[in-house]
Short mmCIF file of C-alpha atoms in Angstrom, two decimals:
data_model
loop_
_atom_site.label_atom_id
_atom_site.label_comp_id
_atom_site.label_asym_id
_atom_site.label_seq_id
_atom_site.Cartn_x
_atom_site.Cartn_y
_atom_site.Cartn_z
CA VAL A 12 38.46 10.55 -10.35
CA LYS A 13 35.81 10.62 -13.06
CA TRP A 14 33.90 7.85 -14.66
CA GLY A 15 35.24 9.07 -18.03
CA THR A 16 33.90 9.85 -21.49
CA ASN A 17 33.81 6.30 -22.84
CA ASP A 18 30.59 4.78 -23.97
CA GLN A 19 29.75 2.65 -20.91
CA PHE A 20 26.21 3.90 -20.51
CA ASP A 21 24.63 0.44 -20.24
CA ASN A 22 27.20 -0.72 -17.69
CA LEU A 23 26.66 2.38 -15.59
CA ASP A 24 22.93 1.81 -15.87
CA LYS A 25 23.40 -1.65 -14.35
CA HIS A 26 25.83 -0.41 -11.71
CA THR A 27 23.52 2.34 -10.40
CA GLN A 28 20.66 -0.14 -10.27
CA TRP A 29 22.85 -2.51 -8.27
CA GLY A 30 23.68 0.37 -5.89
CA ILE A 31 20.00 1.02 -5.20
CA ASP A 32 19.36 -2.73 -4.76
CA PHE A 33 22.23 -2.93 -2.27
CA LEU A 34 20.88 0.06 -0.33
CA GLU A 35 17.44 -1.56 -0.09
CA LYS A 36 19.05 -4.85 0.91
CA TYR A 37 20.76 -3.10 3.81
CA ALA A 38 17.46 -1.42 4.71
CA LYS A 39 15.87 -4.87 4.89
CA PHE A 40 18.72 -6.00 7.15
CA VAL A 41 18.08 -3.06 9.48
CA LYS A 42 14.36 -3.82 9.53
CA GLU A 43 14.99 -7.40 10.58
CA ARG A 44 17.41 -6.19 13.25
CA ILE A 45 14.69 -3.84 14.56
CA GLU A 46 12.25 -6.77 14.76
CA ILE A 47 14.84 -8.75 16.72
CA GLU A 48 15.26 -5.86 19.18
CA GLN A 49 11.49 -5.48 19.57
CA ASN A 50 10.96 -9.20 20.14
CA TYR A 51 13.90 -9.29 22.56
CA ALA A 52 12.48 -6.41 24.58
CA LYS A 53 9.03 -8.02 24.57
CA GLN A 54 10.41 -11.35 25.76
CA LEU A 55 12.40 -9.62 28.50
CA ARG A 56 9.30 -7.80 29.72
CA ASN A 57 7.28 -11.03 29.69
CA LEU A 58 10.07 -12.72 31.65
CA VAL A 59 10.05 -9.94 34.25
CA LYS A 60 6.25 -10.09 34.49
CA LYS A 61 6.38 -13.87 34.92
CA TYR A 62 8.79 -13.75 37.84
CA CYS A 63 7.51 -10.58 39.52
CA PRO A 64 5.46 -11.24 42.66
CA LYS A 65 1.70 -11.17 42.28
CA ARG A 66 1.53 -8.61 45.06
CA SER A 67 3.83 -5.88 46.21
CA PRO A 68 7.00 -7.11 47.93
CA LYS A 69 6.12 -4.78 50.82
CA ASP A 70 3.18 -7.06 51.67
CA GLU A 71 5.33 -10.17 51.92
CA GLU A 72 6.74 -11.39 55.19
CA PRO A 73 9.52 -11.96 55.74
CA ARG A 74 11.33 -9.70 53.31
CA PHE A 75 14.63 -11.47 52.83
CA THR A 76 17.46 -9.40 51.34
CA SER A 77 17.97 -12.07 48.68
CA CYS A 78 14.31 -11.68 47.62
CA ILE A 79 14.51 -7.89 47.64
CA ALA A 80 17.69 -8.04 45.56
CA PHE A 81 15.97 -10.30 43.03
CA PHE A 82 13.01 -7.91 42.78
CA ASN A 83 15.44 -5.02 42.21
CA ILE A 84 17.19 -7.03 39.50
CA LEU A 85 13.81 -7.62 37.83
CA ASN A 86 13.15 -3.87 37.89
CA GLU A 87 16.56 -3.16 36.36
CA LEU A 88 15.95 -5.82 33.71
CA ASN A 89 12.62 -4.19 32.90
CA ASP A 90 14.45 -0.87 32.42
CA TYR A 91 17.01 -2.69 30.30
CA ALA A 92 14.17 -4.00 28.10
CA GLY A 93 12.98 -0.42 27.71
CA GLN A 94 16.40 0.58 26.42
CA ARG A 95 16.22 -2.21 23.80
CA GLU A 96 12.94 -0.66 22.68
CA VAL A 97 14.70 2.71 22.47
CA VAL A 98 17.37 1.10 20.26
CA ALA A 99 14.69 -0.32 17.97
CA GLU A 100 12.88 3.01 17.78
CA GLU A 101 16.10 4.93 17.04
CA MET A 102 17.12 2.46 14.32
CA GLY A 103 13.67 2.63 12.79
CA HIS A 104 13.65 6.41 12.65
CA ARG A 105 17.28 7.27 12.03
CA VAL A 106 18.35 4.37 9.80
CA TYR A 107 15.51 2.37 8.27
CA GLY A 108 13.14 5.30 7.71
CA GLU A 109 15.94 7.45 6.32
CA LEU A 110 17.07 4.67 3.96
CA MET A 111 13.59 4.14 2.57
CA ARG A 112 13.09 7.86 1.93
CA TYR A 113 16.50 8.17 0.33
CA SER A 114 15.92 5.08 -1.84
CA HIS A 115 12.78 6.66 -3.26
CA ASP A 116 14.60 9.92 -4.08
CA LEU A 117 17.53 7.96 -5.52
CA LYS A 118 15.32 6.04 -7.91
CA THR A 119 13.70 9.23 -9.12
CA GLU A 120 17.07 10.95 -9.70
CA ARG A 121 18.57 7.91 -11.45
CA LYS A 122 15.58 7.65 -13.77
CA MET A 123 15.95 11.31 -14.76
CA HIS A 124 19.69 11.00 -15.53
CA LEU A 125 19.21 7.84 -17.57
CA GLN A 126 16.41 9.48 -19.55
CA GLU A 127 18.73 12.40 -20.37
CA GLY A 128 21.43 9.96 -21.50
CA ARG A 129 19.04 8.05 -23.73
CA LYS A 130 17.73 11.27 -25.25
CA ALA A 131 21.31 12.40 -26.02
CA GLN A 132 22.07 9.02 -27.61
CA GLN A 133 18.87 9.20 -29.65
CA TYR A 134 19.76 12.67 -30.89
CA LEU A 135 23.25 11.55 -31.88
CA ASP A 136 21.77 8.55 -33.70
CA MET A 137 19.43 10.89 -35.59
CA CYS A 138 22.36 13.11 -36.63
CA TRP A 139 24.27 10.05 -37.79
CA LYS A 140 21.30 8.88 -39.89
CA GLN A 141 20.99 12.29 -41.52
CA MET A 142 24.71 12.29 -42.30
CA ASP A 143 24.59 8.73 -43.58
CA ASN A 144 21.59 9.50 -45.85
CA SER A 145 23.35 12.51 -47.37
CA LYS A 146 26.46 10.41 -47.86
CA LYS A 147 24.53 7.67 -49.67
CA LYS A 148 22.71 10.25 -51.79
CA PHE A 149 26.01 11.90 -52.73
CA GLU A 150 27.46 8.51 -53.62
CA ARG A 151 24.46 7.71 -55.78
CA GLU A 152 24.61 11.05 -57.62
CA CYS A 153 28.33 10.55 -58.27
CA ARG A 154 27.63 7.20 -59.94
CA GLU A 155 24.91 8.76 -62.05
CA ALA A 156 27.30 11.58 -63.08
CA GLU A 157 29.94 8.99 -64.09
CA LYS A 158 27.35 7.19 -66.23
CA ALA A 159 26.36 10.47 -67.89
CA GLN A 160 30.09 11.21 -68.52
CA GLN A 161 30.58 7.83 -70.18
CA SER A 162 27.41 8.20 -72.30
CA TYR A 163 28.45 11.66 -73.45
CA GLU A 164 31.96 10.53 -74.42
CA ARG A 165 30.62 7.55 -76.34
CA LEU A 166 28.17 9.68 -78.38
CA ASP A 167 30.79 12.38 -78.89
CA ASN A 168 33.21 9.83 -80.46
CA ASP A 169 30.51 8.13 -82.46
CA THR A 170 30.53 9.52 -86.04
CA ASN A 171 27.10 8.17 -86.68
CA ALA A 172 25.59 10.07 -83.71
CA THR A 173 23.66 13.18 -84.48
CA LYS A 174 24.58 16.52 -83.12
CA ALA A 175 21.29 16.66 -81.17
CA ASP A 176 22.05 13.38 -79.39
CA VAL A 177 25.47 14.63 -78.46
CA GLU A 178 24.04 17.90 -77.16
CA LYS A 179 21.41 16.07 -75.13
CA ALA A 180 24.03 13.80 -73.55
CA LYS A 181 26.10 16.87 -72.70
CA GLN A 182 23.16 18.55 -70.96
CA GLN A 183 22.47 15.33 -69.00
CA LEU A 184 26.13 15.22 -67.95
CA ASN A 185 26.00 18.80 -66.76
CA LEU A 186 22.79 18.13 -64.77
CA ARG A 187 24.23 15.06 -63.07
CA THR A 188 27.46 16.83 -62.33
CA HIS A 189 25.53 19.69 -60.75
CA MET A 190 23.42 17.29 -58.65
CA ALA A 191 26.55 15.51 -57.51
CA ASP A 192 28.08 18.80 -56.47
CA GLU A 193 24.98 19.76 -54.44
CA ASN A 194 24.85 16.38 -52.73
CA LYS A 195 28.53 16.68 -52.02
CA ASN A 196 27.98 19.97 -50.28
CA GLU A 197 24.98 18.54 -48.34
CA TYR A 198 27.00 15.52 -47.29
CA ALA A 199 29.87 17.73 -46.19
CA ALA A 200 27.51 19.87 -44.11
CA GLN A 201 25.83 16.83 -42.51
CA LEU A 202 29.20 15.25 -41.82
CA GLN A 203 30.45 18.39 -40.17
CA ASN A 204 27.25 18.66 -38.09
CA PHE A 205 27.45 15.02 -37.04
CA ASN A 206 31.08 15.32 -36.06
CA GLY A 207 30.25 18.33 -33.98
CA GLU A 208 27.31 16.64 -32.27
CA GLN A 209 29.32 13.50 -31.75
CA HIS A 210 32.12 15.48 -30.13
CA LYS A 211 29.59 17.31 -27.99
CA HIS A 212 27.93 14.02 -27.09
CA TYR A 213 31.08 12.25 -25.95
CA TYR A 214 32.91 15.19 -24.45
CA ILE A 215 30.15 17.34 -22.99
CA VAL A 216 26.68 15.74 -22.75
CA ILE A 217 27.59 12.19 -21.74
CA PRO A 218 30.39 13.24 -19.34
CA GLN A 219 27.90 15.56 -17.65
CA ILE A 220 25.40 12.75 -17.29
CA TYR A 221 28.12 10.41 -16.07
CA LYS A 222 29.17 13.04 -13.59
CA GLN A 223 25.64 13.33 -12.24
CA LEU A 224 25.35 9.55 -11.99
CA GLN A 225 28.73 9.41 -10.27
CA GLU A 226 27.73 12.09 -7.77
CA MET A 227 24.45 10.28 -7.17
CA ASP A 228 26.25 6.99 -6.57
CA GLU A 229 28.79 8.63 -4.27
CA ARG A 230 25.98 10.23 -2.26
CA ARG A 231 24.42 6.79 -1.98
CA THR A 232 27.71 5.47 -0.65
CA ILE A 233 27.96 8.36 1.81
CA LYS A 234 24.38 7.75 2.93
CA LEU A 235 25.21 4.10 3.56
CA SER A 236 28.22 5.17 5.58
CA GLU A 237 26.09 7.52 7.66
CA CYS A 238 23.50 4.81 8.23
CA TYR A 239 26.21 2.35 9.24
CA LYS A 240 27.31 4.88 11.84
CA GLY A 241 23.74 5.61 12.90
CA PHE A 242 23.15 1.88 13.25
CA ALA A 243 25.95 1.72 15.82
CA ASP A 244 25.11 5.07 17.46
CA SER A 245 21.53 3.90 18.08
CA GLU A 246 22.89 1.33 20.49
CA ARG A 247 25.84 3.34 21.74
CA LYS A 248 23.50 6.07 23.01
CA VAL A 249 21.81 3.73 25.45
CA ILE A 250 25.01 2.10 26.70
CA PRO A 251 25.31 4.53 29.67
CA ILE A 252 21.76 3.74 30.77
CA ILE A 253 22.28 0.02 30.20
CA SER A 254 25.46 0.29 32.25
CA LYS A 255 23.44 1.86 35.07
CA CYS A 256 20.96 -1.02 34.86
CA LEU A 257 23.80 -3.51 35.14
CA GLU A 258 25.35 -1.51 37.98
CA GLY A 259 21.96 -1.60 39.70
CA MET A 260 21.97 -5.38 39.39
CA ILE A 261 25.45 -5.53 40.90
CA LEU A 262 24.39 -3.25 43.78
CA ALA A 263 21.36 -5.49 44.31
CA ALA A 264 23.68 -8.48 44.52
CA LYS A 265 25.90 -6.66 47.03
CA SER A 266 22.88 -5.79 49.17
CA VAL A 267 22.24 -9.44 50.00
CA ASP A 268 22.90 -9.87 53.72
CA GLU A 269 22.94 -13.45 54.95
CA HIS A 270 22.97 -12.38 58.61
CA ARG A 271 19.90 -10.20 58.19
CA ASP A 272 18.09 -13.01 56.38
CA SER A 273 18.97 -15.38 59.20
CA GLN A 274 17.60 -12.88 61.71
CA LEU A 275 14.38 -12.64 59.69
CA VAL A 276 14.05 -16.40 59.85
CA ILE A 277 14.44 -16.20 63.61
CA ASP A 278 11.88 -13.38 63.90
CA CYS A 279 9.46 -15.20 61.62
CA PHE A 280 9.54 -18.59 63.31
CA LYS A 281 10.38 -17.58 66.89
CA SER A 282 7.77 -19.36 69.00
CA GLY A 283 8.42 -18.08 72.50
CA PHE A 284 7.99 -21.59 73.95
CA GLU A 285 10.50 -22.82 76.45
CA PRO A 286 12.36 -26.02 75.54
CA PRO A 287 10.77 -29.10 77.12
CA GLY A 288 12.09 -30.08 80.56
CA ASP A 289 13.40 -33.42 81.68
CA PHE A 290 10.94 -36.28 81.85
CA PRO A 291 10.37 -37.39 85.46
CA PHE A 292 11.29 -40.86 86.58
CA GLU A 293 8.19 -43.03 86.88
CA ASP A 294 8.72 -45.71 89.47
CA TYR A 295 6.57 -48.65 88.42
CA SER A 296 8.12 -50.77 91.15
CA GLN A 297 5.86 -49.12 93.70
CA ASN A 298 3.02 -51.32 92.45
CA ILE A 299 4.87 -54.33 93.76
CA TYR A 300 5.05 -53.03 97.36
CA ARG A 301 1.72 -51.35 97.55
CA THR A 302 -0.78 -52.42 100.23
CA ILE A 303 -4.51 -52.48 100.02
CA SER A 304 -4.70 -49.24 101.96
CA ASP A 305 -2.06 -47.52 99.83
CA GLY A 306 -4.24 -47.19 96.76
CA THR A 307 -2.97 -46.83 93.25
CA ILE A 308 -0.07 -44.52 92.68
CA SER A 309 -0.97 -42.60 89.56
CA THR A 310 0.33 -39.63 87.78
CA PRO A 311 -0.07 -36.35 89.63
CA LYS A 312 -3.49 -34.87 89.54
CA GLN A 313 -2.17 -31.77 87.97
CA GLU A 314 -1.14 -33.85 84.98
CA GLY A 315 -4.64 -35.16 84.65
CA MET A 316 -6.07 -31.72 85.18
CA ARG A 317 -3.93 -30.12 82.51
CA ILE A 318 -6.04 -27.86 80.41
CA ASP A 319 -6.06 -28.60 76.75
CA PRO A 320 -5.18 -25.39 74.95
CA LYS A 321 -7.47 -26.29 72.08
CA THR A 322 -10.41 -26.83 74.43
CA THR A 323 -9.67 -23.55 76.17
CA VAL A 324 -9.46 -21.72 72.91
CA GLY A 325 -12.71 -23.24 71.80
CA LYS A 326 -14.43 -22.00 74.92
CA ALA A 327 -12.86 -18.63 74.52
CA LYS A 328 -14.09 -18.38 70.98
CA GLY A 329 -17.62 -18.86 72.22
CA LYS A 330 -17.22 -15.71 74.32
CA LEU A 331 -15.46 -13.49 71.84
CA TRP A 332 -18.26 -10.91 71.86
CA LEU A 333 -19.69 -9.13 74.84
CA PHE A 334 -23.33 -9.38 73.78
CA GLY A 335 -23.44 -12.77 72.06
CA LYS A 336 -24.28 -12.03 68.41
CA LYS A 337 -21.45 -10.84 66.25
CA PRO A 338 -21.96 -7.20 65.24
CA LYS A 339 -21.07 -5.83 61.87
CA GLY A 340 -17.40 -5.15 61.29
CA PRO A 341 -14.17 -7.09 60.90
CA ALA A 342 -14.07 -10.48 62.62
CA LEU A 343 -12.06 -10.71 65.80
CA GLU A 344 -9.29 -13.25 65.47
CA ASP A 345 -7.36 -14.41 68.50
CA PHE A 346 -4.50 -15.92 66.43
CA SER A 347 -4.38 -18.69 69.01
CA HIS A 348 -3.03 -21.09 66.40
CA LEU A 349 0.24 -19.14 66.37
CA PRO A 350 3.13 -19.43 68.83
CA PRO A 351 3.19 -16.72 71.53
CA GLU A 352 5.80 -14.51 69.85
CA GLN A 353 4.11 -14.59 66.45
CA ARG A 354 0.70 -14.17 68.09
CA ARG A 355 1.93 -11.08 69.92
CA LYS A 356 3.08 -9.52 66.63
CA LYS A 357 -0.23 -10.22 64.91
CA LEU A 358 -2.21 -8.81 67.82
CA GLN A 359 -0.08 -5.65 67.87
CA GLN A 360 -0.62 -5.20 64.13
CA ARG A 361 -4.37 -5.54 64.61
CA ILE A 362 -4.37 -3.07 67.51
CA ASP A 363 -2.48 -0.54 65.37
CA GLU A 364 -5.04 -0.97 62.58
CA LEU A 365 -7.94 -0.48 64.97
CA ASN A 366 -6.32 2.66 66.42
CA ARG A 367 -5.98 4.12 62.94
CA GLU A 368 -9.62 3.33 62.14
CA LEU A 369 -10.75 4.77 65.46
CA GLN A 370 -8.82 7.98 64.77
CA LYS A 371 -10.57 8.31 61.42
CA GLU A 372 -13.98 7.87 63.01
CA THR A 373 -13.07 10.35 65.75
CA ASP A 374 -12.02 12.95 63.20
CA GLN A 375 -15.26 12.38 61.30
CA LYS A 376 -17.31 12.74 64.51
CA ASP A 377 -15.56 16.04 65.34
CA ALA A 378 -16.20 17.31 61.83
CA LEU A 379 -19.90 16.35 61.99
CA ILE A 380 -20.29 18.05 65.40
CA LYS A 381 -18.70 21.23 64.09
CA MET A 382 -20.92 21.16 61.03
CA LYS A 383 -23.98 20.58 63.23
CA ASP A 384 -23.04 23.60 65.35
CA VAL A 385 -22.68 25.70 62.21
CA TYR A 386 -26.11 24.56 60.95
CA GLU A 387 -27.71 25.34 64.34
CA LYS A 388 -26.25 28.85 64.33
CA ASN A 389 -26.99 29.37 60.63
CA PRO A 390 -30.12 27.37 59.67
CA GLN A 391 -29.99 28.72 56.12
CA MET A 392 -26.80 26.68 55.53
CA GLY A 393 -28.44 23.34 56.34
CA ASP A 394 -30.66 21.25 58.55
CA PRO A 395 -28.85 20.08 61.72
CA SER A 396 -31.14 17.04 61.98
CA SER A 397 -29.92 15.78 58.60
CA LEU A 398 -26.52 15.08 60.21
CA GLN A 399 -28.01 13.01 63.01
CA PRO A 400 -28.06 9.61 61.20
CA LYS A 401 -24.47 9.97 60.07
CA LEU A 402 -23.38 11.12 63.52
CA ALA A 403 -25.17 8.16 65.13
CA GLU A 404 -23.52 5.78 62.69
CA THR A 405 -20.11 7.28 63.44
CA MET A 406 -20.65 6.98 67.17
CA SER A 407 -21.73 3.36 66.74
CA ASN A 408 -18.60 2.63 64.74
CA MET A 409 -16.46 4.26 67.43
CA ASP A 410 -18.07 2.12 70.12
CA LEU A 411 -17.50 -1.02 68.10
CA LEU A 412 -13.86 -0.12 67.49
CA MET A 413 -13.27 0.70 71.15
CA PHE A 414 -14.82 -2.62 72.13
CA GLN A 415 -12.56 -4.45 69.68
CA LEU A 416 -9.55 -2.60 71.03
CA LEU A 417 -10.51 -3.66 74.51
CA CYS A 418 -10.80 -7.28 73.38
CA TYR A 419 -7.41 -7.15 71.70
CA SER A 420 -5.62 -5.33 74.52
CA PRO A 421 -3.35 -7.47 76.70
CA GLU A 422 -4.97 -6.32 79.98
CA GLY A 423 -8.30 -8.08 79.65
CA SER A 424 -8.28 -9.88 76.33
CA TYR A 425 -5.29 -12.13 75.89
CA THR A 426 -2.59 -13.64 77.98
CA ASP A 427 0.73 -15.07 76.99
CA ASP A 428 -0.12 -18.42 78.53
CA ALA A 429 -1.94 -20.56 76.02
CA ASN A 430 -3.56 -22.60 78.85
CA GLN A 431 -5.13 -19.47 80.32
CA GLU A 432 -6.19 -17.87 77.07
CA VAL A 433 -9.68 -16.48 77.46
CA ARG A 434 -11.27 -13.65 75.53
CA GLY A 435 -14.07 -12.38 77.67
CA PRO A 436 -16.17 -9.33 78.35
CA PRO A 437 -14.82 -6.17 80.00
CA GLN A 438 -12.65 -6.43 83.07
CA GLN A 439 -15.53 -6.60 85.50
CA HIS A 440 -16.66 -9.86 83.80
CA ALA A 441 -13.44 -11.85 83.78
CA HIS A 442 -15.06 -15.27 84.09
CA PRO A 443 -16.40 -16.63 80.76
CA ASN A 444 -19.75 -17.65 82.17
CA GLU A 445 -20.21 -14.78 84.59
CA PHE A 446 -21.91 -12.47 82.12
CA ASP A 447 -24.48 -15.07 81.08
CA ASP A 448 -25.74 -15.30 84.63
CA GLU A 449 -25.43 -11.61 85.40
CA PHE A 450 -29.08 -10.75 84.80
CA GLU A 451 -30.35 -13.80 86.65
CA ASP A 452 -29.31 -12.54 90.08
CA ASP A 453 -32.04 -12.79 92.66
CA ASP A 454 -31.27 -9.35 94.08
CA PRO A 455 -31.28 -6.53 91.50
CA LEU A 456 -28.52 -3.96 91.73
CA PRO A 457 -29.43 -0.54 93.15
CA ALA A 458 -29.59 2.50 90.88
CA ILE A 459 -26.70 4.90 91.31
CA GLY A 460 -27.99 7.60 89.01
CA HIS A 461 -29.98 8.18 85.83
CA CYS A 462 -29.28 8.99 82.19
CA LYS A 463 -30.97 10.47 79.18
CA ALA A 464 -30.60 8.89 75.74
CA ILE A 465 -28.97 11.38 73.34
CA TYR A 466 -29.27 9.03 70.37
CA PRO A 467 -31.53 6.04 69.72
CA PHE A 468 -30.00 2.56 70.14
CA ASP A 469 -31.59 -0.55 68.59
CA GLY A 470 -30.05 -3.06 71.07
CA HIS A 471 -30.23 -6.01 68.68
CA ASN A 472 -27.25 -7.77 70.30
CA GLU A 473 -27.80 -10.04 73.25
CA GLY A 474 -27.25 -8.31 76.60
CA THR A 475 -27.93 -4.82 75.28
CA LEU A 476 -30.89 -2.60 76.10
CA ALA A 477 -32.75 -0.76 73.34
CA MET A 478 -33.60 2.86 73.99
CA LYS A 479 -35.24 5.77 72.23
CA GLU A 480 -33.88 9.27 71.93
CA GLY A 481 -34.80 11.26 75.05
CA GLU A 482 -35.70 8.18 77.10
CA ILE A 483 -34.78 8.30 80.84
CA LEU A 484 -33.10 5.20 82.30
CA TYR A 485 -31.59 4.26 85.67
CA ILE A 486 -27.84 3.73 85.92
CA ILE A 487 -27.02 0.60 87.91
CA GLU A 488 -23.38 0.16 86.91
CA GLU A 489 -20.88 2.73 85.63
CA ASP A 490 -18.73 2.46 82.50
CA LYS A 491 -15.60 0.51 83.45
CA GLY A 492 -13.63 1.79 80.49
CA ASP A 493 -15.09 -0.52 77.85
CA GLY A 494 -17.52 2.05 76.45
CA TRP A 495 -20.70 0.43 77.89
CA THR A 496 -22.93 1.44 80.80
CA ARG A 497 -25.41 -0.88 82.50
CA ALA A 498 -28.91 0.62 82.73
CA ARG A 499 -32.44 -0.33 83.79
CA ARG A 500 -35.92 0.72 82.66
CA HIS A 501 -38.78 1.51 85.02
CA ASN A 502 -40.23 -1.94 84.32
CA GLY A 503 -37.02 -3.59 85.59
CA GLU A 504 -35.59 -4.56 82.16
CA GLU A 505 -31.78 -4.29 82.26
CA GLY A 506 -28.98 -4.22 79.71
CA TYR A 507 -25.92 -2.42 78.43
CA VAL A 508 -26.10 0.78 76.38
CA PRO A 509 -23.27 2.71 74.66
CA THR A 510 -21.86 5.29 77.05
CA SER A 511 -21.39 7.79 74.23
CA TYR A 512 -25.14 7.62 73.46
CA ILE A 513 -26.31 8.82 76.88
CA ASP A 514 -26.03 11.82 79.18
CA VAL A 515 -25.25 10.36 82.64
CA THR A 516 -26.13 11.94 85.99
CA LEU A 517 -24.96 10.08 89.10
CA GLU A 518 -27.02 10.70 92.25
CA LYS A 519 -26.72 9.42 95.76
CA ASN A 520 -30.47 9.45 96.37
CA SER A 521 -31.95 8.47 93.00
CA LYS A 522 -35.26 6.75 92.64
CA GLY A 523 -33.61 3.47 91.97
CA ALA A 524 -31.41 3.81 95.03
CA VAL A 525 -34.38 4.43 97.21
CA THR A 526 -36.34 1.61 95.66
CA TYR A 527 -33.72 -1.12 95.86
CA ILE A 528 -31.74 -0.26 98.97
#
């Protein structure tokens, strides 16, 4: 099918312009669709961000399966939003960008074809004007020749006309006849040329231009068809991934376990308290029959002597630290406000944390000792004394951590009975007030050995004994497993020092033993 050879140039001009306008209209539609996808993805991401927990779900207790499922759904929805962004990006590159580039090329090609058509029309118009001018000139010369013919015949029939006038009229007739013949030939040539150009114009030039315009318009139509397909393919490509996101949401929904959530509630709020027993019968009638010697029957003394857990805890808190002042480091919490079962869990968590920290400090101490040995054997590699402050700090941290572990351990730190809850010093000082009076004994303890300070100790905390590196002290009480050894100076000053800071030598007949036995 061809657009033909008829003179519909102006109509085709309008039609091709409409085709380009329609293509750009569709491009605008795609652009607005891209903006919708981008805004949709942005709103989805904002929605996910709004409902995501402020902290990681791993840090939340309890972790109900319904909550975990919701967090997984939020993650899948965030991935789904990413696929909407992919759709927008694909449409922008494959459809909108392609349409805008093609529209520019289409306009350039259309302009070129229309210019060729106008030039061909202008050339045909010029040929027609040349033919028309020669025709008019031939017509005019024919009229002049007819006038000359009539003038010659009139003079030739006039008896009064002279022979010279007749001869002159004859010459004029011959001249006009000759001019008419020349213009006739020129007109015939121009007419033949115009007919040829006109035939060429309508059967060769214009059909060729129409063909190019038709091909251009058909390519535009094909391009629209491809973009229509690309518009759909942009979304169809992500359907498998979107389907996986939706499947993930369904799996999250299936993972909800009501029984597990119920168990978490039990684990979270399990108190460990026994249900209250029966109230005893209080016989007020005894007051009626009492005698003067009977006295007043009151509630059992044990009821009146019941220890208030809060008061006990308050006293315990006053003895949280072995040497009075709170050393640097994390605060010791007894979690006494929690029920026994929950308190046990919190204490176990804290013990695990302290064990991990202690292991780190132990590894660091071993590394420093190895490095110190290397420096002592190879002084050119470093100064062994430069490691001493760091090693002392590490040892101090280890002592502090071991002391905290001792305080948190069930053996000497906490009990399951809230009425007996006392956090005290090491096992040899079980009574809360025993340690305060320990150094006020009238009879000093005998020395059982001596020690040498390996590292200096400032002894800022109450109950501790400061010592300098290399100082010799008497040992009056061994380390009971809490990391502290009780020592005495020559002047009788006593206190605890870190066991890891001293080199202990136990003797049966030490100076202190002789002095105080």
